[in-house]
XYZ file of C-alpha atoms in Angstrom:
496
model
C 14.246 59.276 69.171
C 11.732 59.140 72.428
C 10.808 56.059 74.422
C 7.774 53.958 73.290
C 6.493 49.520 74.105
C 8.344 47.235 72.271
C 6.620 46.859 68.502
C 4.409 43.568 68.133
C 6.495 41.658 65.787
C 9.804 40.541 67.087
C 11.665 41.194 64.356
C 11.441 40.606 60.562
C 12.724 37.875 59.484
C 13.677 37.993 55.254
C 12.703 40.022 52.705
C 13.006 39.349 49.057
C 14.199 41.972 46.957
C 15.845 39.268 43.526
C 17.089 42.752 41.857
C 19.190 43.422 44.801
C 19.940 40.867 46.481
C 18.604 38.353 48.741
C 20.595 37.466 51.441
C 19.302 38.623 55.050
C 18.665 41.553 55.893
C 18.569 43.867 59.242
C 16.603 46.047 59.267
C 16.850 48.762 62.068
C 13.686 52.120 61.911
C 12.126 54.025 63.372
C 7.848 52.083 62.577
C 6.218 55.070 64.644
C 2.987 53.995 64.143
C 0.524 50.859 63.499
C -2.855 51.343 62.775
C -3.497 47.182 62.788
C -0.657 44.929 62.221
C -1.618 43.919 59.465
C -2.266 47.454 57.913
C 1.870 46.948 57.640
C 1.954 51.115 58.186
C 4.239 51.037 59.842
C 7.213 47.949 58.574
C 6.673 50.203 55.286
C 7.441 53.127 57.277
C 10.412 50.728 59.553
C 12.118 50.488 56.337
C 11.876 53.193 54.139
C 13.423 54.669 56.829
C 16.537 52.290 57.600
C 17.091 51.584 54.287
C 17.387 55.678 54.117
C 20.186 55.139 57.113
C 21.539 53.081 54.753
C 21.918 55.032 52.350
C 23.571 58.071 54.501
C 26.030 55.563 56.760
C 27.532 54.521 53.327
C 28.947 58.367 52.504
C 30.797 57.929 55.683
C 34.507 58.876 55.034
C 36.843 55.932 57.171
C 37.518 56.861 60.489
C 33.774 59.141 60.054
C 31.704 59.428 62.760
C 28.404 58.573 61.641
C 26.794 61.657 63.583
C 25.575 63.354 60.060
C 24.146 59.958 58.673
C 21.802 60.533 62.631
C 21.198 63.896 61.611
C 19.958 64.096 57.804
C 17.584 60.891 59.131
C 16.044 62.309 61.585
C 15.437 65.827 59.763
C 13.676 63.335 57.354
C 12.214 61.846 59.008
C 10.926 63.326 62.246
C 8.438 65.592 60.852
C 6.551 61.994 59.737
C 7.185 60.377 63.300
C 6.412 63.047 65.337
C 2.397 63.505 62.795
C 1.873 59.196 63.540
C 3.288 59.061 67.087
C -0.959 60.368 67.315
C -2.208 58.103 65.522
C -2.237 54.225 67.679
C -4.793 56.120 70.052
C -8.266 55.571 67.065
C -7.296 51.971 66.387
C -8.782 49.535 69.192
C -8.006 48.957 71.702
C -7.382 45.389 71.232
C -5.262 45.266 68.664
C -2.607 47.721 70.790
C -1.934 46.601 73.619
C -0.391 48.223 76.136
C 0.714 46.641 79.580
C 3.201 44.301 80.319
C 1.053 41.579 79.929
C -1.450 42.246 76.985
C 1.967 42.783 74.623
C 3.263 39.282 75.764
C -0.471 37.515 74.786
C -0.836 39.460 71.542
C 2.786 38.736 70.552
C 2.259 34.833 71.931
C -0.949 35.358 69.440
C 1.146 36.553 66.961
C 3.048 33.379 66.594
C 0.867 31.167 67.150
C -0.995 32.853 63.881
C 2.026 32.820 62.124
C 3.346 28.994 63.317
C -0.618 27.878 62.055
C 0.722 29.681 58.655
C 3.876 28.434 58.406
C 3.680 24.535 58.450
C 0.320 25.464 55.395
C 1.968 27.475 53.217
C 3.951 24.734 50.162
C 6.750 26.079 49.752
C 7.638 25.635 53.482
C 7.214 22.279 52.805
C 9.750 21.389 49.855
C 13.435 21.194 50.995
C 13.614 24.195 47.868
C 16.918 25.792 48.202
C 15.090 29.310 47.792
C 13.344 28.050 51.189
C 17.411 27.277 52.670
C 18.648 31.078 52.568
C 21.176 30.732 54.340
C 22.766 32.365 57.682
C 26.142 33.773 55.282
C 25.508 37.383 53.432
C 26.387 36.992 49.485
C 29.705 39.279 49.823
C 31.238 37.064 51.735
C 32.014 35.444 48.142
C 34.363 36.892 45.859
C 35.612 36.027 42.963
C 38.294 36.823 40.597
C 37.871 36.019 37.139
C 40.592 35.716 34.606
C 39.427 36.998 30.931
C 40.865 34.883 27.993
C 40.154 31.157 28.206
C 37.272 32.678 30.985
C 35.281 34.810 29.378
C 36.182 35.544 25.697
C 38.156 33.099 23.428
C 39.550 34.956 20.736
C 37.007 38.149 20.542
C 34.192 35.485 21.025
C 31.503 35.259 24.359
C 32.030 31.828 25.753
C 28.889 30.703 27.277
C 27.862 30.820 30.763
C 30.347 34.145 30.513
C 27.913 37.052 30.177
C 25.241 35.590 32.782
C 27.696 34.687 35.909
C 28.115 37.988 35.349
C 24.954 39.038 35.468
C 24.090 37.087 38.284
C 27.147 38.566 40.565
C 25.654 41.637 40.053
C 22.663 40.621 40.808
C 23.309 39.403 43.444
C 26.361 42.524 45.471
C 28.785 39.968 44.379
C 32.011 41.548 44.717
C 34.539 40.651 41.484
C 37.367 42.059 39.288
C 38.768 40.592 36.227
C 42.082 39.538 35.771
C 43.416 39.156 32.573
C 47.593 38.686 31.678
C 46.712 39.966 28.215
C 47.435 43.801 28.179
C 48.565 46.164 24.685
C 45.674 47.971 25.314
C 44.036 51.581 28.179
C 42.204 50.222 31.148
C 39.537 51.942 29.101
C 40.108 50.689 25.403
C 39.590 46.904 26.986
C 36.615 47.520 29.402
C 35.112 49.057 27.038
C 35.885 46.469 24.896
C 34.667 43.706 26.442
C 31.571 45.620 27.702
C 30.975 45.584 23.801
C 31.108 41.687 23.527
C 29.766 40.316 26.804
C 26.669 43.388 26.410
C 26.573 43.654 30.101
C 27.743 47.480 32.016
C 31.151 46.865 33.549
C 33.596 49.369 35.326
C 37.495 50.310 34.189
C 37.996 49.983 38.279
C 37.098 45.980 37.842
C 39.298 45.310 35.335
C 43.550 43.992 36.312
C 45.611 43.450 33.511
C 49.105 42.482 33.039
C 50.673 45.576 32.725
C 48.227 48.219 35.240
C 50.535 47.235 37.729
C 53.728 49.345 36.712
C 51.327 52.724 37.288
C 52.566 52.868 41.015
C 56.294 53.183 39.580
C 56.360 56.452 39.643
C 59.916 57.036 41.106
C 60.350 56.161 36.711
C 57.079 58.624 35.373
C 60.181 61.254 34.958
C 62.917 58.723 33.477
C 63.274 57.493 29.930
C 62.066 54.086 29.457
C 61.527 52.042 26.731
C 58.245 49.500 26.062
C 58.188 47.173 23.719
C 55.582 44.655 22.950
C 51.937 45.863 21.285
C 50.920 46.708 18.038
C 52.257 49.660 16.980
C 52.410 52.369 19.489
C 49.587 51.243 22.320
C 51.578 49.800 24.362
C 53.586 52.848 24.817
C 50.570 54.988 24.628
C 49.288 52.833 27.490
C 52.543 54.215 29.075
C 51.909 56.768 28.443
C 48.341 56.405 30.166
C 50.344 55.139 34.078
C 52.645 58.945 33.942
C 55.188 57.747 32.501
C 56.947 60.480 30.434
C 58.991 59.985 28.434
C 59.004 56.873 26.896
C 60.094 54.857 24.081
C 59.412 52.011 21.639
C 61.790 49.170 19.841
C 59.903 51.568 16.420
C 60.877 54.767 17.918
C 65.006 53.708 17.407
C 64.952 51.717 14.512
C 63.539 54.855 12.540
C 65.645 57.229 13.410
C 69.152 54.293 13.076
C 68.304 51.765 10.474
C 71.254 49.945 11.164
C 70.091 49.119 14.205
C 68.362 46.308 12.768
C 69.393 45.417 8.894
C 67.280 42.921 8.693
C 63.883 45.011 9.516
C 63.636 46.753 6.048
C 60.466 45.983 5.208
C 59.265 46.950 8.082
C 60.324 50.139 7.941
C 57.306 51.969 7.054
C 54.949 49.889 9.185
C 57.297 51.832 12.047
C 57.886 54.945 10.741
C 53.641 55.114 10.461
C 53.668 55.987 14.305
C 57.054 56.655 15.958
C 57.669 59.250 18.063
C 60.752 61.128 17.501
C 63.623 60.165 19.966
C 63.998 62.409 22.934
C 67.305 65.507 21.723
C 69.430 63.638 24.462
C 72.519 62.888 21.742
C 72.428 58.902 22.685
C 70.365 58.956 24.423
C 69.753 57.114 27.951
C 67.291 53.799 28.399
C 66.286 54.189 32.343
C 64.205 50.308 32.325
C 62.930 47.820 30.443
C 59.207 47.328 29.522
C 57.674 44.972 28.011
C 54.123 45.758 27.951
C 52.828 43.389 25.784
C 53.917 40.178 23.543
C 56.086 41.201 20.870
C 55.911 41.457 17.471
C 59.387 41.021 16.108
C 61.309 39.962 18.094
C 64.101 39.991 16.000
C 63.952 43.633 17.200
C 62.900 44.188 20.674
C 66.068 41.150 21.340
C 69.105 43.732 19.506
C 67.428 46.661 21.120
C 67.211 44.473 24.832
C 70.221 42.758 24.580
C 72.551 46.790 23.482
C 71.277 48.133 26.874
C 71.125 45.089 29.006
C 75.194 45.180 27.753
C 75.582 49.125 27.521
C 77.143 51.006 29.687
C 75.396 53.278 32.729
C 71.921 52.670 29.470
C 73.495 54.135 26.653
C 72.629 53.436 22.854
C 75.414 52.317 20.866
C 78.354 51.460 24.384
C 79.300 48.492 25.303
C 80.287 47.932 29.440
C 83.951 47.643 30.444
C 82.059 45.858 33.153
C 81.518 43.132 30.493
C 83.005 39.938 31.576
C 85.098 41.288 34.220
C 85.202 38.073 36.900
C 86.868 39.420 39.492
C 82.816 40.874 39.741
C 79.816 39.127 40.942
C 78.045 38.335 37.660
C 81.398 38.562 36.413
C 81.323 42.505 35.773
C 77.691 41.599 33.814
C 74.739 44.921 34.734
C 77.853 45.635 37.064
C 77.102 49.396 35.379
C 73.831 51.132 35.714
C 72.026 49.660 33.020
C 68.059 49.649 32.713
C 66.616 47.589 35.067
C 64.548 44.929 32.889
C 60.346 44.112 33.825
C 57.961 42.369 32.441
C 54.411 41.740 32.888
C 53.145 37.785 31.839
C 55.192 34.888 32.230
C 52.455 32.544 30.379
C 54.155 30.881 27.008
C 49.881 29.659 25.724
C 47.820 31.704 25.530
C 44.307 30.438 23.785
C 42.886 31.857 20.103
C 41.014 31.345 17.198
C 43.788 27.935 16.502
C 42.777 25.071 18.226
C 46.171 24.494 19.608
C 47.714 27.250 22.213
C 49.619 29.541 20.410
C 53.103 31.579 22.546
C 52.604 34.849 24.566
C 54.900 36.669 26.323
C 56.818 33.677 28.344
C 58.149 32.517 24.618
C 60.074 35.451 23.800
C 60.688 35.856 27.576
C 62.232 32.404 27.662
C 64.057 32.768 24.093
C 65.790 35.817 25.544
C 66.923 34.867 28.066
C 68.708 31.261 25.484
C 69.704 34.462 23.759
C 70.941 36.517 27.165
C 73.335 32.714 28.228
C 75.138 32.137 25.243
C 76.309 36.322 25.544
C 76.937 36.403 28.316
C 78.564 31.914 29.177
C 76.255 31.516 31.904
C 75.000 35.680 33.810
C 72.194 35.939 35.739
C 69.710 37.965 34.456
C 67.510 40.336 36.873
C 64.763 41.185 36.069
C 61.171 41.250 37.636
C 58.967 39.451 36.891
C 54.700 40.373 37.423
C 51.507 38.792 35.732
C 50.232 35.858 37.289
C 51.246 34.465 39.096
C 53.339 36.449 40.653
C 52.473 37.751 44.463
C 52.454 41.290 43.360
C 50.442 40.853 40.801
C 47.970 39.189 43.286
C 48.494 41.531 45.937
C 47.826 43.798 43.354
C 44.381 42.931 42.305
C 43.377 41.697 46.217
C 44.131 45.726 46.966
C 41.726 46.272 43.968
C 39.478 43.335 44.876
C 39.455 45.865 48.681
C 38.912 49.269 47.018
C 35.302 47.750 44.906
C 34.439 45.724 47.989
C 34.321 48.670 50.173
C 32.957 50.656 46.609
C 29.758 48.469 46.936
C 29.451 48.037 51.052
C 30.480 51.645 51.973
C 28.180 51.559 56.019
C 30.259 50.647 58.654
C 30.285 46.843 60.223
C 30.011 45.224 55.895
C 33.600 45.680 55.596
C 34.242 43.321 57.354
C 38.173 41.549 56.324
C 38.035 38.857 53.258
C 37.500 35.725 54.548
C 37.283 33.800 51.181
C 38.215 34.751 47.698
C 37.463 32.018 44.522
C 39.773 31.952 41.383
C 38.956 31.134 38.236
C 40.705 30.524 35.893
C 41.634 28.388 32.261
C 46.405 28.097 32.374
C 46.503 25.063 35.176
C 50.402 26.839 35.482
C 49.195 30.893 35.938
C 45.365 30.458 37.351
C 45.642 27.916 39.490
C 49.242 28.054 40.607
C 49.038 31.621 41.458
C 45.746 31.377 43.351
C 47.024 28.354 45.610
C 50.452 29.700 45.944
C 49.707 33.041 46.935
C 49.690 33.789 50.433
C 47.337 36.761 51.012
C 48.793 39.123 53.487
C 45.476 40.305 54.478
C 44.792 36.471 55.824
C 41.874 36.031 53.355
C 41.520 31.781 51.982
C 41.900 31.422 48.613
C 41.141 28.449 46.098
C 40.994 27.692 42.609
C 38.639 27.023 39.699
C 39.390 25.903 37.157
C 37.424 25.489 33.659
C 37.987 24.175 30.581
C 36.878 26.686 27.797
C 40.489 27.400 28.126
C 43.921 26.326 27.895
C 43.711 23.501 30.379
C 43.129 20.381 28.077
C 42.191 17.462 29.966
C 39.927 15.830 30.909
C 40.879 16.094 35.050
C 42.618 18.225 37.461
C 44.858 15.960 38.594
C 46.452 15.946 35.172
C 48.738 19.064 36.964
C 51.463 19.298 38.361
C 51.109 18.833 42.610
C 51.163 23.586 42.238
C 47.876 23.988 39.898
C 46.207 22.131 40.550
C 42.667 23.078 41.196
C 40.723 22.771 44.542
C 37.477 21.784 41.912
C 37.496 21.106 37.831
C 34.863 22.512 35.965
C 32.888 23.294 32.734
C 32.838 27.090 32.462
C 32.663 30.010 34.168
C 28.990 29.522 34.354
C 29.658 26.743 36.783
C 32.342 27.662 38.428
C 30.482 30.346 39.837
C 28.018 27.886 40.818
C 30.740 26.047 42.696
C 31.345 28.668 44.649
C 28.284 30.047 45.963
C 27.743 26.570 46.236
C 31.101 26.151 48.741
C 30.153 29.668 51.125
C 26.781 28.665 51.425
C 24.796 30.536 49.096
C 22.085 29.158 46.983
C 20.156 30.944 43.960
C 19.837 29.964 40.075
C 21.764 31.124 37.032
C 19.505 32.284 34.890
C 20.710 30.898 31.410
C 21.112 32.864 28.292
């Protein structure tokens, strides 16, 4: 841009835009002209050009030179700027200072007038949150939220859930929804949640208990057993992740009813969704996944036990190494048996029943007891994800960072996360996980416990020390208020 004298105002202190965000903003644009200091036409052009440039910058890819953005900016605003450069000559000379001394006197005059107006303003006399806008940009505060017990309770929206999410969206504060629930595709769950809360949510915001399984690409071409959930929904989820050969306990029972004789009364149910087993006979399973709470503990336990005691995962076989004291683990799981993956350690979950109900964690402990009895105490090697595991929190933070990058893609707006808030209802999963999490990105985590789910106490210190929250609040709305206040950002959440 051609060199030009200093503009009349040294800085633009605040722009109030309730439907975008309420932070302090630095806008750099070419005013080009200003007929009078009070007309604002030059400032308007500066703002328009600044926002246009910011928009172009946000489209740049990582590491891309900003030349393309500046070229687009130049092509749009250069004609406007050039056409208005002669305009100042038409105004009174008093309003267009030319010399250095003249400009200095004029700027001092404007400063004094602004100070007098500010002192006379009633809003300035009130120490309100609106007048105490913090220096921290709102996107320095981040939320991770559980769903069951925080946003919903037995599929019913919890008061303040909708307004809390709307507030985060309106302030452009990145958040994701992290749940130990599952049993359906992310698209199905986010659509269901959006409808219940009457709010638009994107699938990328959701991390279910089994979502990280999608990253196990080395198993996509293998034959895997998927247990848990209603009907074949979990198998459908696995297929959506890229697993090509998925079988369920229902598929096996339908093909071999004798494998669990006590399921005769349920054969009609299983046959309604069962698929034929792979053509290879006998069936060989390379990995076992528990995607969701098993509905038939007897059937699922039997098939899992058969495969873990088998030779190389071949159904109907028994490894000759089992019980061999000369081998590690007394020979158990030493014969290329399939590895066992669990997606959710929660012992309890909040339902419509007044007391918490057993979840996938209950099945895990029951099966561990069965394994211990059958093998006389051999170790059951397995992988457990879901809250409070380190692996799940790392996956969730990567997803949060990706969402943040989508919101603030322009260079300079993606500084490292400094603080993340976990809002949950379960001290043993949500709070424990946040307290123990060691972020590879160096972010600080704080845990907020709500009273709308599993937790039924009155003080946060009733939980073990490792599961005590940084704050105990009534609901998710209060949690968001606490988090924003904690990072110096004050704003009001509208009541539903």
